[in-house]
């Protein structure tokens, strides 16, 4: 990854490559106005921008907004690699102070970003401001504790969950800091939006895992290790290293019965229509 993208960018890219066809079901299931203009914020590398623009082709438009010029450049490159997309405009923008008039958009899409947006209610309120009355704010999010579920040893799973809670509490002041999905409906309501249904996209994989999934797991295991290692007992850390080193005889990836389930939830809310 270039220096100007955050460290998590490579995991994010690997995640989209491993689960792309499942995540796209989230976009397909979203209540999007075919003829309208949709704001994708923050757009990141444009993974969802492409799929939103495909969904809105030929009558709609997408505006891809992000605070990072490096990410916007990535998104621009990603969109340019596809055809049969609705027109896409790229805007450098702060999600807390969007440079758009009130009620400009027919819908707003916000994916996998409420960890990065440390004041999610403020950002969601801004999204509610720029969407038309009755328009949808669609949030696609995960919960660290249930995002990637593995059928590895139960004691290891419990130890990793406990260490994740301790690490996030120590770093961010709350054990739920990496679990936006469990808060999204409350945040949407606090932001003045009318909450609607939740739909979870389930991606199941069984061994043997393909290269894209193996790559994603390599990054994820390394990220998780960096987070939890100081909070694991020496025995649990040894078990974690054995399970996540693909060369180790106890490696999760060596198990012929290895299974993985990935959960990402789509939350629908609408800007209230004045009486
Ligand atoms: C984890 S990425 C997700 C992006 C994209 N939606 C996706 O799913 O790939 C989080 C994004 O939030 C952006 N970001 C962080 N703070 C922001 C802010 N205040 N305003 C706008 N974008 C912001 C980052 O630049 C990054 O692109």
Coordinates of C-alpha atoms and ligand atoms in Angstrom, one line a residue:
X1 CA 0.0 0.0 0.0
X2 CA 1.3 3.5 -0.7
X3 CA 2.2 5.5 2.4
X4 CA -0.7 7.9 2.0
X5 CA -3.3 5.2 2.6
X6 CA -4.0 4.0 6.2
X7 CA -2.5 0.7 7.4
X8 CA -6.0 -0.9 7.4
X9 CA -6.3 -0.3 3.6
X10 CA -4.8 -3.6 2.6
X11 CA -7.1 -5.6 4.9
X12 CA -10.1 -3.6 3.5
X13 CA -9.0 -4.4 -0.1
X14 CA -8.5 -8.1 0.7
X15 CA -11.9 -8.1 2.4
X16 CA -13.6 -6.8 -0.7
X17 CA -11.8 -9.3 -2.9
X18 CA -12.6 -12.2 -0.6
X19 CA -16.3 -11.3 -0.1
X20 CA -17.1 -9.0 -3.0
X21 CA -20.0 -11.0 -4.5
X22 CA -21.6 -11.3 -1.1
X23 CA -21.2 -7.6 -0.2
X24 CA -22.7 -6.6 -3.5
X25 CA -25.9 -8.3 -2.4
X26 CA -26.0 -5.5 0.2
X27 CA -26.0 -2.9 -2.5
X28 CA -28.6 -4.9 -4.6
X29 CA -30.9 -5.3 -1.6
X30 CA -30.7 -1.5 -0.8
X31 CA -33.7 0.7 -1.4
X32 CA -32.1 2.9 -4.0
X33 CA -33.9 5.3 -6.3
X34 CA -33.0 4.2 -9.9
X35 CA -33.3 7.8 -11.2
X36 CA -31.9 9.6 -8.3
X37 CA -28.5 10.8 -7.0
X38 CA -26.8 8.8 -4.3
X39 CA -24.0 10.0 -2.0
X40 CA -21.4 7.4 -1.1
X41 CA -19.6 8.7 2.0
X42 CA -16.9 7.9 2.9
X43 CA -16.2 6.3 -0.4
X44 CA -12.8 4.9 0.4
X45 CA -11.3 3.1 -2.6
X46 CA -14.6 3.2 -4.4
X47 CA -15.5 -0.5 -4.0
X48 CA -19.2 0.4 -3.3
X49 CA -19.2 3.4 -5.5
X50 CA -18.7 1.1 -8.5
X51 CA -21.6 -1.1 -7.4
X52 CA -23.8 1.8 -6.6
X53 CA -23.1 3.3 -10.1
X54 CA -23.8 0.0 -11.7
X55 CA -27.1 -0.2 -9.9
X56 CA -28.0 3.3 -10.9
X57 CA -27.1 3.0 -14.6
X58 CA -28.4 4.4 -16.9
X59 CA -30.7 7.0 -15.2
X60 CA -29.0 7.9 -11.8
X61 CA -25.9 9.6 -10.6
X62 CA -23.4 8.9 -7.7
X63 CA -21.3 11.3 -5.8
X64 CA -18.3 9.7 -4.1
X65 CA -17.0 11.7 -1.1
X66 CA -14.1 11.1 1.2
X67 CA -11.7 13.3 3.3
X68 CA -8.7 11.5 1.8
X69 CA -7.4 12.7 -1.6
X70 CA -5.4 9.4 -1.8
X71 CA -8.5 7.3 -1.3
X72 CA -10.4 9.5 -3.8
X73 CA -7.7 8.9 -6.4
X74 CA -8.1 5.2 -5.8
X75 CA -11.8 5.4 -6.2
X76 CA -11.4 7.4 -9.4
X77 CA -9.1 4.7 -10.8
X78 CA -11.5 1.9 -9.7
X79 CA -14.5 3.6 -11.3
X80 CA -12.5 4.2 -14.6
X81 CA -11.9 0.4 -14.9
X82 CA -15.6 -0.3 -15.3
X83 CA -18.2 0.6 -18.0
X84 CA -22.0 0.7 -17.9
X85 CA -21.9 2.8 -14.8
X86 CA -24.0 5.8 -13.9
X87 CA -21.9 9.1 -13.9
X88 CA -19.8 9.5 -10.8
X89 CA -18.6 12.8 -9.3
X90 CA -15.7 12.7 -6.8
X91 CA -15.6 15.2 -4.0
X92 CA -13.1 15.8 -1.2
X93 CA -15.4 16.2 1.9
X94 CA -15.5 15.9 5.6
X95 CA -18.3 13.7 6.7
X96 CA -19.0 16.0 9.7
X97 CA -19.4 19.1 7.5
X98 CA -20.5 17.9 4.0
X99 CA -20.1 20.5 1.3
X100 CA -23.6 20.0 0.0
X101 CA -26.9 21.8 0.3
X102 CA -29.7 20.4 2.4
X103 CA -31.9 17.8 0.8
X104 CA -29.6 17.4 -2.2
X105 CA -29.5 13.6 -2.5
X106 CA -32.2 10.9 -2.9
X107 CA -30.2 8.5 -0.8
X108 CA -26.9 8.3 1.2
X109 CA -24.8 5.2 1.4
X110 CA -22.3 4.8 4.3
X111 CA -20.3 1.6 4.4
X112 CA -17.7 0.2 6.8
X113 CA -16.7 3.6 8.1
X114 CA -18.3 4.2 11.5
X115 CA -15.1 3.0 13.2
X116 CA -13.2 5.7 11.4
X117 CA -15.9 8.4 12.1
X118 CA -15.3 8.7 15.8
X119 CA -18.5 10.9 16.3
X120 CA -20.9 8.7 14.3
X121 CA -24.0 10.5 15.4
X122 CA -22.7 13.8 14.1
X123 CA -21.8 12.2 10.8
X124 CA -25.2 10.5 10.5
X125 CA -26.9 13.8 11.3
X126 CA -25.0 15.4 8.4
X127 CA -26.1 12.5 6.1
X128 CA -29.7 13.1 7.3
X129 CA -29.3 16.8 6.4
X130 CA -28.2 16.3 2.8
X131 CA -30.8 13.6 2.0
X132 CA -34.3 14.6 0.9
X133 CA -37.2 14.2 3.3
X134 CA -38.3 10.6 3.0
X135 CA -34.9 9.7 1.4
X136 CA -32.9 6.7 2.7
X137 CA -29.7 6.7 4.7
X138 CA -28.2 3.2 4.3
X139 CA -25.5 2.1 6.6
X140 CA -23.6 -1.1 5.9
X141 CA -21.6 -2.2 9.0
X142 CA -20.1 -5.1 11.0
X143 CA -19.5 -5.9 14.6
X144 CA -15.9 -7.0 15.4
X145 CA -17.2 -9.8 17.8
X146 CA -19.4 -11.4 15.0
X147 CA -17.8 -10.2 11.8
X148 CA -15.7 -13.1 10.9
X149 CA -16.8 -16.3 12.8
X150 CA -14.5 -19.3 12.6
X151 CA -15.1 -22.9 13.8
X152 CA -11.7 -22.9 15.6
X153 CA -11.3 -24.0 19.2
X154 CA -13.9 -22.5 21.6
X155 CA -11.3 -21.6 24.3
X156 CA -9.4 -19.7 21.7
X157 CA -12.5 -17.9 20.5
X158 CA -13.4 -16.9 24.0
X159 CA -9.9 -15.7 24.8
X160 CA -9.7 -13.6 21.6
X161 CA -13.1 -12.1 22.3
X162 CA -12.1 -11.2 25.9
X163 CA -8.8 -9.8 24.8
X164 CA -10.5 -7.8 22.0
X165 CA -12.8 -6.2 24.6
X166 CA -9.9 -5.4 26.9
X167 CA -7.8 -4.0 24.1
X168 CA -10.6 -1.8 22.7
X169 CA -11.5 -0.6 26.2
X170 CA -7.9 0.3 26.9
X171 CA -7.4 2.1 23.6
X172 CA -10.8 3.7 23.0
X173 CA -12.5 3.8 26.4
X174 CA -15.2 1.3 25.5
X175 CA -15.3 -2.4 24.6
X176 CA -17.8 -1.7 21.8
X177 CA -15.5 0.7 19.9
X178 CA -15.0 -1.8 17.0
X179 CA -18.6 -2.9 17.0
X180 CA -20.6 -0.2 15.2
X181 CA -23.2 -2.6 14.0
X182 CA -24.6 -3.1 17.5
X183 CA -25.1 0.7 17.9
X184 CA -26.2 1.8 14.4
X185 CA -29.9 1.9 15.0
X186 CA -29.5 3.8 18.2
X187 CA -27.2 6.3 16.5
X188 CA -29.5 6.7 13.5
X189 CA -32.4 7.5 15.9
X190 CA -30.2 9.9 17.8
X191 CA -29.3 11.6 14.6
X192 CA -33.0 12.3 14.0
X193 CA -33.7 9.6 11.4
X194 CA -36.5 7.2 11.3
X195 CA -35.1 3.7 11.6
X196 CA -36.3 0.9 9.5
X197 CA -35.3 -2.7 8.8
X198 CA -32.0 -4.4 9.2
X199 CA -30.8 -7.0 6.8
X200 CA -27.7 -9.1 7.4
X201 CA -25.6 -10.4 4.5
X202 CA -24.2 -13.8 5.4
X203 CA -21.2 -15.2 3.5
X204 CA -20.4 -18.8 4.3
X205 CA -17.1 -20.4 3.2
X206 CA -15.9 -24.0 3.8
X207 CA -12.4 -25.5 3.3
X208 CA -10.5 -25.6 1.1
X209 CA -10.4 -21.7 1.1
X210 CA -9.3 -19.9 -2.1
X211 CA -6.3 -17.5 -2.4
X212 CA -8.4 -14.4 -1.9
X213 CA -9.9 -15.6 1.4
X214 CA -6.5 -16.9 2.6
X215 CA -4.9 -13.5 1.9
X216 CA -7.7 -11.7 3.8
X217 CA -7.3 -14.0 6.7
X218 CA -3.5 -13.5 6.7
X219 CA -4.0 -9.7 7.1
X220 CA -6.9 -10.1 9.6
X221 CA -5.0 -12.5 11.8
X222 CA -2.0 -10.1 11.8
X223 CA -4.2 -7.1 12.7
X224 CA -6.0 -9.0 15.4
X225 CA -2.7 -10.2 16.9
X226 CA -1.4 -6.7 17.1
X227 CA -4.6 -5.7 18.9
X228 CA -5.0 -8.6 21.3
X229 CA -1.5 -9.9 22.0
X230 CA -0.9 -7.7 25.1
X231 CA -4.2 -8.9 26.6
X232 CA -3.8 -12.6 26.0
X233 CA -2.3 -15.1 28.5
X234 CA 1.0 -16.7 27.2
X235 CA -0.9 -20.0 26.7
X236 CA -3.6 -18.3 24.6
X237 CA -1.1 -16.3 22.6
X238 CA 0.8 -19.6 21.8
X239 CA -2.5 -21.2 20.8
X240 CA -3.4 -18.1 18.7
X241 CA 0.0 -18.2 16.9
X242 CA -0.3 -21.9 16.2
X243 CA -3.8 -21.5 14.8
X244 CA -2.9 -18.5 12.6
X245 CA 0.5 -19.6 11.2
X246 CA -0.5 -21.4 8.0
X247 CA 2.6 -23.7 8.3
X248 CA 1.8 -24.9 11.8
X249 CA 0.3 -28.4 12.0
X250 CA -2.5 -26.9 14.2
X251 CA -3.2 -24.1 11.7
X252 CA -6.9 -23.2 11.2
X253 CA -6.2 -23.0 7.5
X254 CA -4.8 -26.6 7.5
X255 CA -8.0 -28.1 8.8
X256 CA -10.0 -29.9 6.2
X257 CA -13.2 -29.0 8.1
X258 CA -12.4 -25.3 8.5
X259 CA -15.5 -23.1 8.2
X260 CA -15.9 -19.3 8.2
X261 CA -19.0 -17.1 8.3
X262 CA -18.8 -13.4 7.6
X263 CA -21.6 -11.1 8.7
X264 CA -22.3 -7.6 7.5
X265 CA -25.6 -5.8 8.2
X266 CA -27.4 -3.2 6.2
X267 CA -29.5 -0.7 8.2
X268 CA -32.1 1.4 6.6
X269 CA -33.3 4.8 8.0
X270 CA -35.1 7.6 6.4
X271 CA -35.2 11.4 6.9
X272 CA -38.6 12.2 8.4
X273 CA -41.1 13.9 6.1
X274 CA -42.4 17.1 7.7
X275 CA -46.1 16.8 8.7
Ligands
LIG1 C1 -12.6 1.9 6.4 S1 -12.7 3.1 5.1 C2 -14.2 2.6 4.3 C3 -14.5 3.3 3.0 C4 -15.5 2.6 2.1 N1 -16.8 3.0 2.4 C5 -15.3 1.1 2.0 O1 -16.2 0.4 2.5 O2 -14.3 0.7 1.5 C6 -13.0 4.5 6.0 C7 -13.0 5.8 5.2 O3 -13.4 6.9 6.0 C8 -12.7 8.0 5.5 N2 -12.8 9.1 6.5 C9 -12.3 9.1 7.8 N3 -12.7 10.2 8.4 C10 -13.4 10.9 7.5 C11 -14.1 12.2 7.6 N4 -14.1 12.9 8.7 N5 -14.8 12.6 6.5 C12 -14.9 11.8 5.4 N6 -14.2 10.6 5.3 C13 -13.5 10.2 6.3 C14 -11.3 7.5 5.2 O4 -10.5 8.3 4.4 C15 -11.6 6.1 4.6 O5 -11.7 6.2 3.2

